[in-house]
Coordinates of C-alpha atoms in Angstrom, one line a residue:
M493 CA 29.9 -6.4 -57.6
S494 CA 28.0 -8.1 -54.8
N495 CA 24.3 -7.3 -54.1
F496 CA 24.8 -7.9 -50.4
L497 CA 25.8 -5.3 -47.8
P498 CA 29.0 -6.1 -45.7
I499 CA 28.1 -7.7 -42.4
S500 CA 29.6 -4.8 -40.4
L501 CA 27.6 -2.2 -42.4
L502 CA 24.4 -4.3 -42.0
L503 CA 24.9 -4.5 -38.2
L504 CA 25.5 -0.7 -38.0
L505 CA 22.4 0.0 -40.0
C506 CA 20.3 -2.3 -37.8
S507 CA 21.6 -0.8 -34.6
T508 CA 20.9 2.7 -36.0
L509 CA 17.3 1.7 -36.9
L510 CA 16.8 0.1 -33.5
G511 CA 18.2 3.1 -31.7
T512 CA 15.8 5.4 -33.6
R513 CA 12.9 3.2 -32.9
A514 CA 13.8 2.8 -29.2
H515 CA 12.2 6.2 -28.4
A516 CA 9.8 6.5 -31.3
Q517 CA 6.8 6.6 -29.0
A518 CA 8.3 8.4 -26.1
T519 CA 7.0 11.8 -25.1
P520 CA 10.0 14.0 -24.6
V521 CA 10.2 15.8 -21.2
E522 CA 12.6 18.6 -20.5
L523 CA 13.6 20.5 -17.4
I524 CA 14.3 24.2 -18.1
E525 CA 15.9 26.8 -15.9
H526 CA 14.9 30.2 -17.2
Q527 CA 17.1 32.0 -14.8
A528 CA 18.8 31.0 -11.5
G529 CA 16.3 29.1 -9.4
N530 CA 13.4 29.5 -11.8
W531 CA 12.4 26.1 -13.1
Q532 CA 9.9 24.7 -15.5
L533 CA 9.0 21.2 -16.7
L534 CA 8.1 20.9 -20.4
R535 CA 6.3 17.9 -21.8
A536 CA 6.2 17.7 -25.6
G537 CA 7.2 21.3 -25.5
E538 CA 4.4 22.5 -23.3
S539 CA 4.5 23.6 -19.7
F540 CA 3.6 20.8 -17.3
F541 CA 2.9 21.3 -13.6
V542 CA 2.4 18.0 -11.7
Q543 CA -1.0 17.7 -10.1
G544 CA -1.1 14.1 -9.0
A545 CA -1.4 11.5 -6.4
G546 CA 0.4 8.3 -5.3
G547 CA -1.4 5.0 -4.5
D548 CA -3.3 2.1 -6.0
G549 CA -6.7 3.7 -6.0
P550 CA -9.0 4.0 -9.1
V551 CA -7.1 5.6 -12.0
D552 CA -10.4 6.6 -13.8
Q553 CA -11.5 8.5 -10.7
L554 CA -8.1 10.2 -10.5
A555 CA -8.5 11.5 -14.0
A556 CA -12.1 12.5 -13.4
A557 CA -11.0 14.5 -10.4
G558 CA -8.7 16.6 -12.7
A559 CA -5.3 15.2 -11.9
N560 CA -2.7 14.8 -14.6
C561 CA -0.2 12.4 -13.0
I562 CA 0.2 9.3 -10.8
R563 CA 3.3 8.2 -8.9
T564 CA 4.6 4.7 -8.2
W565 CA 7.1 3.6 -5.6
G566 CA 8.3 0.5 -7.5
I567 CA 8.2 -1.1 -10.9
G568 CA 6.8 -4.6 -11.3
D569 CA 4.7 -6.8 -13.5
E570 CA 1.7 -4.4 -13.1
T571 CA 3.6 -1.3 -14.3
Q572 CA 2.9 -1.8 -18.0
A573 CA -0.8 -2.1 -17.4
L574 CA -0.7 1.1 -15.3
L575 CA 1.1 3.0 -18.0
D576 CA -1.4 1.8 -20.6
E577 CA -4.3 2.8 -18.3
A578 CA -2.8 6.1 -17.6
Q579 CA -2.4 6.8 -21.3
T580 CA -6.1 5.9 -21.8
Y581 CA -7.1 8.6 -19.3
R582 CA -4.4 11.1 -20.4
L583 CA -2.4 10.8 -17.2
C584 CA 1.3 10.7 -16.9
V585 CA 3.3 8.4 -14.7
V586 CA 6.3 9.0 -12.5
A587 CA 7.8 5.5 -12.4
G588 CA 9.7 4.9 -9.3
H589 CA 12.6 2.4 -9.0
W590 CA 12.5 0.9 -5.5
L591 CA 15.9 0.9 -3.9
G592 CA 16.7 -1.3 -0.9
H593 CA 16.5 0.1 2.7
T594 CA 19.2 -0.6 5.2
E595 CA 16.6 -1.2 7.9
H596 CA 15.2 -4.0 5.7
G597 CA 18.7 -5.6 5.3
F598 CA 20.1 -3.9 2.2
D599 CA 23.8 -3.0 2.4
Y600 CA 25.0 -0.2 0.2
H601 CA 28.6 -1.4 0.9
D602 CA 27.9 -4.8 -0.6
D603 CA 29.0 -4.8 -4.2
A604 CA 26.9 -7.9 -5.1
M605 CA 23.7 -6.2 -3.9
L606 CA 24.5 -3.0 -5.8
V607 CA 25.2 -4.9 -9.0
E608 CA 21.9 -6.8 -8.8
Q609 CA 20.0 -3.6 -8.0
R610 CA 21.7 -1.8 -10.9
A611 CA 20.8 -4.6 -13.3
R612 CA 17.1 -4.5 -12.2
V613 CA 16.9 -0.7 -12.7
R614 CA 18.6 -1.0 -16.1
R615 CA 16.1 -3.8 -17.2
D616 CA 13.1 -1.7 -16.1
V617 CA 14.3 1.4 -17.8
L618 CA 14.8 -0.5 -21.1
R619 CA 11.4 -2.1 -20.7
H620 CA 9.4 1.1 -20.2
R621 CA 11.4 4.1 -21.5
D622 CA 9.4 4.2 -24.8
H623 CA 5.9 4.5 -23.2
P624 CA 4.2 7.8 -24.1
A625 CA 2.7 8.1 -20.6
L626 CA 6.1 8.1 -18.8
L627 CA 6.9 11.5 -17.3
L628 CA 10.1 10.9 -15.3
W629 CA 12.1 8.3 -13.3
G630 CA 12.1 8.2 -9.5
I631 CA 15.2 6.6 -8.1
G632 CA 14.5 5.3 -4.6
N633 CA 12.1 6.4 -1.9
E634 CA 13.6 7.3 1.6
M635 CA 16.4 4.8 1.0
E636 CA 18.6 7.1 3.0
G637 CA 16.8 6.1 6.2
F638 CA 15.3 8.3 8.9
A639 CA 18.6 9.5 10.6
G640 CA 21.0 12.0 9.0
G641 CA 20.9 10.6 5.5
D642 CA 24.6 11.1 5.3
D643 CA 25.9 7.7 4.1
P644 CA 28.1 8.5 1.0
A645 CA 27.7 5.0 -0.3
V646 CA 23.9 5.5 -0.7
W647 CA 24.4 8.7 -2.7
A648 CA 27.2 7.3 -4.8
H649 CA 24.9 4.5 -5.9
V650 CA 22.0 6.9 -6.6
Q651 CA 24.3 9.0 -8.7
A652 CA 25.6 6.0 -10.6
L653 CA 22.0 4.9 -11.4
A654 CA 21.0 8.4 -12.5
A655 CA 24.0 8.6 -14.8
M656 CA 23.1 5.2 -16.3
I657 CA 19.4 6.2 -16.8
H658 CA 20.5 9.4 -18.6
E659 CA 22.6 7.3 -21.0
L660 CA 19.7 4.8 -21.6
D661 CA 16.9 7.4 -21.8
P662 CA 17.7 11.0 -22.7
Y663 CA 14.0 11.9 -22.9
H664 CA 13.0 11.7 -19.2
P665 CA 14.5 13.5 -16.2
T666 CA 15.6 11.7 -13.0
M667 CA 14.5 12.3 -9.5
T668 CA 15.3 10.8 -6.1
V669 CA 13.0 11.0 -3.1
T670 CA 14.0 11.7 0.5
A671 CA 12.2 11.7 3.9
E672 CA 11.9 15.5 4.4
I673 CA 15.1 17.5 4.0
G674 CA 16.8 17.2 7.4
G675 CA 20.4 16.1 8.1
D676 CA 22.6 15.9 5.0
R677 CA 19.9 15.3 2.4
V678 CA 19.9 18.6 0.6
R679 CA 23.7 18.7 0.2
A680 CA 23.8 15.0 -0.8
V681 CA 21.2 15.4 -3.6
N682 CA 22.3 18.8 -4.9
E683 CA 26.1 18.3 -4.8
L684 CA 26.9 14.5 -4.7
C685 CA 24.3 13.5 -7.3
P686 CA 24.9 15.8 -10.4
D687 CA 22.8 13.4 -12.6
I688 CA 19.7 13.8 -10.4
D689 CA 17.6 16.5 -12.0
I690 CA 14.9 16.9 -9.4
M691 CA 14.8 16.5 -5.6
G692 CA 11.6 14.7 -4.5
V693 CA 10.6 15.3 -0.9
N694 CA 8.0 13.5 1.2
S695 CA 6.7 16.3 3.5
Y696 CA 3.7 16.6 5.7
G697 CA 3.5 19.0 8.6
G698 CA 6.6 20.8 7.5
L699 CA 5.4 21.5 4.0
P700 CA 4.6 25.3 4.4
S701 CA 8.2 26.1 5.4
L702 CA 9.9 23.7 3.0
P703 CA 10.9 26.3 0.3
E704 CA 12.6 28.6 2.9
R705 CA 14.3 25.7 4.7
Y706 CA 15.5 24.1 1.4
R707 CA 17.1 27.3 0.1
E708 CA 18.7 28.0 3.5
A709 CA 20.2 24.5 3.3
G710 CA 21.8 25.3 -0.1
G711 CA 19.3 23.6 -2.3
F712 CA 19.3 24.8 -5.9
K713 CA 17.7 22.0 -7.9
P714 CA 13.9 22.1 -8.4
L715 CA 11.6 20.3 -5.9
L716 CA 8.7 17.9 -6.5
I717 CA 6.6 17.1 -3.5
T718 CA 6.3 13.4 -3.8
E719 CA 4.0 12.9 -0.7
F720 CA 1.8 15.4 1.1
G721 CA -1.2 15.1 3.4
P722 CA -2.2 15.4 7.0
P723 CA 0.6 15.7 9.7
G724 CA 2.4 12.5 10.5
T725 CA 2.2 10.9 14.0
W726 CA 5.8 12.1 14.6
E727 CA 4.7 15.7 14.1
I728 CA 2.0 15.9 16.7
P729 CA 1.9 15.5 20.5
M730 CA 0.6 12.3 21.9
A731 CA -2.7 12.1 23.8
A732 CA -2.6 11.4 27.5
C733 CA -3.3 7.8 26.9
G734 CA 0.0 7.4 24.9
A735 CA -1.4 7.2 21.4
P736 CA -1.5 9.8 18.6
P737 CA -4.8 11.7 18.2
E738 CA -6.1 11.5 14.6
L739 CA -7.7 14.4 12.7
T740 CA -11.2 13.7 11.3
S741 CA -11.4 13.3 7.5
T742 CA -13.0 16.7 7.4
Q743 CA -10.0 18.3 9.2
K744 CA -7.6 16.4 7.0
A745 CA -9.1 17.9 3.8
R746 CA -7.9 21.3 5.0
A747 CA -4.3 20.0 5.1
Y748 CA -4.6 18.9 1.5
H749 CA -6.1 22.2 0.5
D750 CA -3.4 24.2 2.4
A751 CA -0.6 22.3 0.6
Y752 CA -1.5 24.6 -2.4
A753 CA -2.9 27.6 -0.6
V754 CA -0.2 28.2 2.0
G755 CA 2.3 25.4 1.2
C756 CA 5.3 24.6 -0.9
L757 CA 3.2 23.9 -4.0
D758 CA 2.5 27.7 -4.5
A759 CA 6.3 28.3 -4.9
A760 CA 6.0 27.8 -8.7
D761 CA 9.5 28.9 -9.6
L762 CA 11.0 26.3 -7.3
C763 CA 8.4 23.5 -7.1
L764 CA 7.3 21.5 -10.1
G765 CA 4.1 20.2 -8.4
G766 CA 3.2 17.4 -6.1
F767 CA 1.4 14.1 -5.2
A768 CA -1.3 13.8 -2.6
F769 CA -0.9 10.7 -0.4
T770 CA -2.4 8.3 -0.6
W771 CA -4.9 7.7 -3.5
G772 CA -6.4 4.6 -2.0
S773 CA -6.3 3.1 1.5
K774 CA -3.4 2.2 3.7
I775 CA -3.1 0.8 7.2
E776 CA -0.4 3.0 8.8
A777 CA -0.5 4.5 12.2
T778 CA -4.2 3.8 12.3
S779 CA -6.7 2.2 9.8
T780 CA -7.6 5.6 8.4
W781 CA -4.7 8.1 8.9
Y782 CA -3.6 8.5 5.3
G783 CA -6.1 6.9 3.0
M784 CA -8.1 9.2 0.7
F785 CA -10.6 6.3 0.2
L786 CA -11.9 3.6 2.5
P787 CA -11.0 -0.1 1.7
T788 CA -14.6 -0.5 0.6
G789 CA -14.2 2.2 -2.0
E790 CA -16.0 5.2 -0.6
K791 CA -14.2 8.5 -1.1
L792 CA -13.2 10.8 1.8
A793 CA -13.1 14.6 1.9
A794 CA -9.4 14.7 0.8
V795 CA -10.7 13.7 -2.6
D796 CA -13.2 16.5 -2.7
A797 CA -10.4 19.0 -1.7
M798 CA -8.1 17.8 -4.4
T799 CA -10.8 17.7 -7.0
E800 CA -11.6 21.3 -6.5
I801 CA -7.9 22.3 -6.7
W802 CA -7.1 20.1 -9.7
S803 CA -10.3 20.8 -11.7
G804 CA -11.4 24.2 -10.4
Q805 CA -14.8 22.7 -9.5
P806 CA -16.0 20.8 -6.5
P807 CA -17.5 17.4 -7.1
A808 CA -21.3 17.0 -7.5
N809 CA -21.6 14.9 -4.4
L810 CA -19.6 16.1 -1.4
C811 CA -18.5 14.0 1.4
P812 CA -20.3 14.1 4.8
E813 CA -18.8 16.5 7.3
I814 CA -17.9 15.8 10.9
V815 CA -18.7 19.0 12.8
S816 CA -17.6 17.7 16.2
F817 CA -16.3 14.4 17.5
S818 CA -14.9 13.9 21.1
L819 CA -14.6 11.7 24.0
T820 CA -16.5 13.3 26.9
G821 CA -14.3 12.0 29.7
P822 CA -10.7 10.9 30.3
D823 CA -9.0 8.7 27.8
I824 CA -7.4 6.5 30.6
V825 CA -10.0 4.3 32.4
Q826 CA -10.4 1.1 34.3
P827 CA -11.9 -2.2 33.1
G828 CA -15.7 -2.0 33.1
D829 CA -15.8 1.8 33.0
T830 CA -18.2 3.5 30.6
L831 CA -16.8 5.8 27.9
R832 CA -19.0 8.1 25.8
I833 CA -18.2 9.7 22.4
Q834 CA -20.2 12.6 21.1
L835 CA -20.7 13.1 17.4
Q836 CA -22.3 15.8 15.2
A837 CA -22.3 15.2 11.5
R838 CA -24.0 16.7 8.5
D839 CA -24.3 16.1 4.8
P840 CA -23.9 19.1 2.4
E841 CA -26.7 17.7 0.2
R842 CA -28.8 16.8 3.2
A843 CA -28.6 13.1 2.5
S844 CA -29.6 10.7 5.3
L845 CA -26.4 9.5 7.0
T846 CA -25.5 6.2 8.7
A847 CA -22.8 5.7 11.4
R848 CA -20.7 2.6 11.6
W849 CA -18.7 2.2 14.9
S850 CA -16.0 -0.3 15.7
V851 CA -13.2 -0.8 18.3
T852 CA -9.8 -2.4 17.7
G853 CA -6.6 -2.8 19.5
E854 CA -4.1 0.0 18.8
L855 CA -1.5 -0.5 16.1
D856 CA 2.2 -0.9 17.0
P857 CA 3.3 2.6 18.1
N858 CA 6.9 1.8 17.4
A859 CA 6.5 0.9 13.8
P860 CA 8.8 3.1 11.6
P861 CA 7.2 5.8 9.5
G862 CA 5.8 4.5 6.2
A863 CA 5.6 0.9 7.3
S864 CA 2.3 -0.8 6.4
Q865 CA 0.8 -2.9 9.2
P866 CA -1.8 -5.6 9.4
A867 CA -5.4 -4.4 9.7
P868 CA -6.4 -4.4 13.4
L869 CA -9.3 -6.7 14.1
E870 CA -12.7 -5.5 15.3
L871 CA -13.3 -6.4 18.9
D872 CA -16.6 -7.7 20.3
D873 CA -18.8 -6.8 23.3
I874 CA -17.4 -3.3 23.8
L875 CA -19.8 -1.1 22.0
R876 CA -23.3 -0.5 23.5
D877 CA -25.4 2.3 22.3
T878 CA -24.4 3.6 18.8
S879 CA -26.1 6.1 16.6
I880 CA -25.4 9.1 14.3
N881 CA -25.1 11.1 17.5
G882 CA -22.5 9.1 19.3
A883 CA -21.6 5.9 21.0
T884 CA -21.2 4.3 24.5
L885 CA -18.3 1.8 25.2
I886 CA -17.6 -0.5 28.1
A887 CA -13.9 -0.7 28.8
P888 CA -12.5 -4.2 28.3
A889 CA -9.3 -5.7 29.8
G890 CA -6.2 -3.7 30.1
G891 CA -4.6 -2.4 26.9
L892 CA -4.5 0.4 24.4
Y893 CA -7.5 0.6 22.1
R894 CA -9.0 2.9 19.4
A895 CA -12.7 3.5 18.6
Y896 CA -13.4 4.2 14.9
L897 CA -16.3 5.9 13.2
V898 CA -17.4 5.9 9.5
V899 CA -20.2 8.2 8.4
D900 CA -21.7 7.1 5.1
D901 CA -24.1 9.0 2.8
G902 CA -25.0 5.9 0.8
A903 CA -23.8 7.4 -2.4
G904 CA -20.1 6.6 -2.4
A905 CA -18.9 9.3 0.0
A906 CA -17.9 9.0 3.6
A907 CA -16.2 10.6 6.6
T908 CA -14.0 9.1 9.3
A909 CA -12.8 9.8 12.8
S910 CA -11.1 7.9 15.6
V911 CA -10.2 8.3 19.3
P912 CA -7.7 6.2 21.3
F913 CA -8.1 5.2 24.9
R914 CA -6.1 3.2 27.5
V915 CA -7.6 0.7 29.9
E916 CA -5.3 0.3 33.0
G917 CA -4.9 -3.0 34.7
P918 CA -3.9 -6.5 33.6
S919 CA -4.4 -7.5 30.0
G920 CA -6.8 -10.3 29.3
S921 CA -8.7 -12.0 26.6
V922 CA -10.9 -9.7 24.4
G923 CA -13.1 -11.4 21.9
I924 CA -12.9 -10.8 18.2
K925 CA -16.1 -9.8 16.4
L926 CA -17.4 -12.6 14.1
P927 CA -17.7 -13.4 11.3
L928 CA -14.0 -12.9 10.6
A929 CA -12.5 -13.4 7.2
V930 CA -9.2 -15.1 6.7
Y931 CA -9.5 -14.3 3.0
E932 CA -12.3 -12.4 1.3
D933 CA -12.3 -9.6 -1.3
G934 CA -12.1 -6.1 0.2
R935 CA -11.6 -7.4 3.7
P936 CA -8.6 -7.1 6.0
E937 CA -6.3 -10.1 6.1
P938 CA -5.1 -10.6 9.7
W939 CA -3.2 -13.8 8.7
A940 CA -0.8 -14.1 5.8
P941 CA -0.4 -17.2 3.5
S942 CA 3.3 -17.1 4.3
G943 CA 3.9 -20.7 5.6
W944 CA 5.0 -22.5 2.5
M945 CA 5.9 -26.1 3.0
G946 CA 7.2 -29.1 1.1
N947 CA 8.5 -28.5 -2.4
Y948 CA 7.3 -24.9 -2.5
S949 CA 9.8 -24.0 -5.2
A950 CA 7.4 -25.6 -7.6
L951 CA 4.4 -23.7 -6.3
E952 CA 2.9 -20.5 -7.7
M953 CA 0.2 -18.4 -6.0
D954 CA -2.0 -15.8 -7.8
A955 CA -3.6 -13.7 -5.0
A956 CA -5.7 -11.7 -7.4
C957 CA -7.0 -14.4 -9.8
N958 CA -10.2 -13.3 -11.7
E959 CA -10.9 -16.6 -13.3
N960 CA -14.4 -17.5 -12.1
P961 CA -14.2 -16.4 -8.5
H962 CA -16.9 -17.7 -6.1
N963 CA -17.6 -14.3 -4.8
G964 CA -16.4 -10.8 -5.6
D965 CA -13.8 -9.9 -8.3
T966 CA -11.0 -12.3 -7.3
C967 CA -10.0 -15.5 -5.6
L968 CA -6.8 -17.4 -4.8
R969 CA -5.2 -19.8 -7.3
F970 CA -2.4 -22.2 -6.4
T971 CA -0.6 -24.1 -9.1
Y972 CA 1.8 -26.9 -8.2
H973 CA 4.1 -28.0 -11.1
D974 CA 5.8 -31.0 -9.5
P975 CA 4.0 -34.3 -10.4
G976 CA 5.5 -35.9 -7.3
Q977 CA 6.4 -34.9 -3.7
W978 CA 4.0 -32.7 -1.7
V979 CA 3.3 -29.0 -1.0
G980 CA 1.3 -26.9 1.4
V981 CA 0.5 -23.4 2.6
A982 CA -0.3 -22.2 6.1
W983 CA -1.8 -18.8 6.9
Q984 CA 0.2 -17.3 9.8
N985 CA 0.2 -14.4 12.3
P986 CA 2.8 -13.1 12.5
S987 CA 3.8 -13.9 8.9
N988 CA 6.6 -16.4 8.5
D989 CA 6.4 -17.4 12.2
W990 CA 6.5 -21.1 13.3
G991 CA 5.7 -20.6 16.9
N992 CA 8.6 -18.5 18.1
Q993 CA 6.7 -15.1 18.3
P994 CA 3.6 -14.1 20.1
G995 CA 0.6 -13.5 17.9
G996 CA -2.6 -15.1 16.7
F997 CA -6.1 -14.1 17.9
D998 CA -8.7 -15.2 20.5
L999 CA -11.6 -16.5 18.4
S1000 CA -13.6 -17.9 21.3
G1001 CA -17.2 -18.0 20.2
A1002 CA -16.4 -19.2 16.6
R1003 CA -18.3 -22.5 15.8
T1004 CA -17.1 -23.2 12.2
L1005 CA -14.4 -22.4 9.8
V1006 CA -16.1 -22.1 6.3
F1007 CA -14.3 -22.0 3.0
W1008 CA -15.0 -22.5 -0.7
A1009 CA -12.7 -24.6 -3.0
R1010 CA -12.6 -26.1 -6.5
G1011 CA -10.1 -27.8 -8.7
E1012 CA -8.9 -27.0 -12.2
R1013 CA -9.7 -30.6 -13.5
G1014 CA -11.8 -31.9 -10.6
G1015 CA -10.6 -34.9 -8.5
E1016 CA -7.7 -33.1 -6.9
I1017 CA -7.2 -34.5 -3.4
V1018 CA -6.4 -31.9 -0.7
D1019 CA -6.0 -32.0 3.1
F1020 CA -7.5 -29.0 4.9
S1021 CA -6.8 -28.1 8.6
L1022 CA -6.7 -25.5 11.3
G1023 CA -3.7 -25.3 13.6
I1024 CA -0.3 -26.9 13.0
L1025 CA 1.8 -25.3 15.7
A1026 CA 2.1 -27.9 18.6
G1027 CA 4.7 -29.6 20.7
E1028 CA 7.6 -27.6 22.0
C1029 CA 7.1 -24.3 20.2
E1030 CA 6.8 -21.3 22.6
Y1031 CA 3.6 -19.9 21.1
C1032 CA 1.5 -22.8 19.8
D1033 CA -2.0 -23.0 18.4
T1034 CA -4.5 -23.9 21.1
A1035 CA -7.0 -25.6 18.7
F1036 CA -6.7 -28.2 15.9
A1037 CA -9.2 -29.5 13.3
S1038 CA -8.8 -31.2 9.9
R1039 CA -10.5 -32.8 7.0
K1040 CA -8.3 -35.2 5.1
G1041 CA -8.4 -36.4 1.6
M1042 CA -11.1 -34.0 0.3
K1043 CA -11.7 -34.6 -3.4
L1044 CA -12.4 -31.3 -5.1
K1045 CA -14.9 -30.7 -7.9
R1046 CA -14.6 -28.4 -10.9
E1047 CA -17.4 -26.3 -9.5
W1048 CA -17.2 -24.3 -6.3
K1049 CA -18.2 -26.3 -3.2
R1050 CA -18.6 -25.1 0.4
Y1051 CA -16.6 -26.9 3.1
T1052 CA -16.6 -26.5 6.9
L1053 CA -14.4 -27.4 9.9
K1054 CA -16.4 -27.8 13.1
L1055 CA -14.9 -25.9 16.0
K1056 CA -17.5 -26.1 18.8
G1057 CA -16.0 -27.0 22.1
K1058 CA -12.4 -26.3 21.0
D1059 CA -10.0 -23.9 22.8
L1060 CA -9.7 -21.0 20.3
S1061 CA -7.9 -18.6 22.7
R1062 CA -4.9 -18.5 20.4
V1063 CA -5.3 -19.2 16.7
K1064 CA -2.0 -18.6 14.9
T1065 CA -2.5 -20.8 11.8
P1066 CA -6.2 -20.6 11.0
F1067 CA -6.1 -22.3 7.6
V1068 CA -3.8 -24.9 6.1
W1069 CA -3.9 -26.9 2.9
S1070 CA -1.6 -29.5 1.5
L1071 CA -1.6 -32.0 -1.5
S1072 CA 0.6 -34.5 -3.2
G1073 CA 1.8 -34.3 -6.8
N1074 CA -0.4 -37.3 -7.8
G1075 CA 1.5 -37.8 -11.1
H1076 CA 0.7 -34.5 -12.8
P1077 CA 0.7 -30.7 -12.1
Q1078 CA -2.4 -29.5 -10.1
T1079 CA -4.2 -26.2 -9.7
I1080 CA -6.7 -25.4 -7.0
Y1081 CA -8.8 -22.4 -6.2
L1082 CA -9.9 -21.0 -2.8
D1083 CA -12.3 -18.2 -1.9
D1084 CA -14.3 -16.8 1.1
I1085 CA -12.4 -18.3 4.0
S1086 CA -14.0 -17.2 7.3
F1087 CA -14.8 -18.0 10.9
E1088 CA -18.5 -17.9 11.8

């Protein structure tokens, strides 16, 4: 008698063992309906009500605020690290599979696109289904668009993905996320997608009435509020100047509080919890409309409001409060007119407050909801008298502008406000406040490194390299793997534009472009320049400068391009580098690129 198992039996035993191991670490999550319309989420057998936020802000501070969950919109290389970090801080993760949007070119009637998307979702489920921090799967976010949400092809694909996920992972429920519940969304999710367990809804101003409207529309599945916060720009009347008025951060905190006090989140039998938006900062509608933090890391009053709701206790250091903030006169003026803004602010702990004022052009009012936009640049020579009591402005050339305020207590807490105004008359050049960063940690990036040239298929960019940065936490690393040919990158505004679209900035007054660079080995020969759009393009650069054949050292070195006397009225490509293969792969590092 043989001492070896038959191959077929061995394969069966291996597959059984692998199948058992596949979910050995997974924390089982169940969705229970105790009676019709009375829902409960159980995690490891215990009741779980989602108290979370979505965004890329600090996970440790989210946990310290008393939250129990974080939501993602997509799954990428960073997801494993996020799951691990969440587990460290005893948070759960709703992992969202990003689905293509038709307005971005995705076609739900294209079989090849659907097959590729399905394969990606399958891969990501298999990769992360075992993780003990995983709570449930999100399938898409507002992929139905902003119209009726009634394309059956979209919902057929969502249903197919949900069914596949249930087969691959029986331990975690599925959810899809819609933009509010208008049109055919409720019927589509509740009737056309039987394998979707939870309807996720992004709701802002309409949140208080959501349970009633949902039931009237025939909804019977449980709800999870996947985004809530202050009213959106589409939910409030425009100011006379034609731009949306923004609530102060103090007023916004009330909207976050009311989501629980008078909103959908108190409908415990129907709603499984919710996610505040956004835990971090985001440029959308304005520079400060949705962020619960500033880009520089200070928290805003929305964090205080959610901390008290999640933990039952307010934080020790509360954010400053804006008692009043207003433009004293009309918001439509002529060039050269004086505008005055009145401010009254206080600090709950009576800390000394500082006020930071700035003026920028208004963001694109026609951008679709949810779309991120480039940070607007701070304009120069508009502000006059500024203090903790207000500011005086001198109206520039014609256009739509916004004045911003940040009140800071010096201890990591801040308050924000903004007011739009329109200047009538012809548009003209308005100077940008200097220094202006092209690339620097924690600063807006008005140009994007999107102009890849030469053999760019052999080029890799790490935009968050933490390997010995010159300043801050990160720098840029470019690795070129081809020992021959050449490669280069141009920073562009708009991104991916080679002179066919208006853009760029008036940097009149800048005297130098300063940057720091080093090489992996030392001796790398690189050309650096400003401006490459010339000739017959409709929107060219107006200034050009270069330093050819610069030999990099292994240590950081400061370089400059002199700009005095140049026409900087339209800088579309502010920084360009290029190099040749030189017989071996090469790696270069860049940091702190700025106009001074």
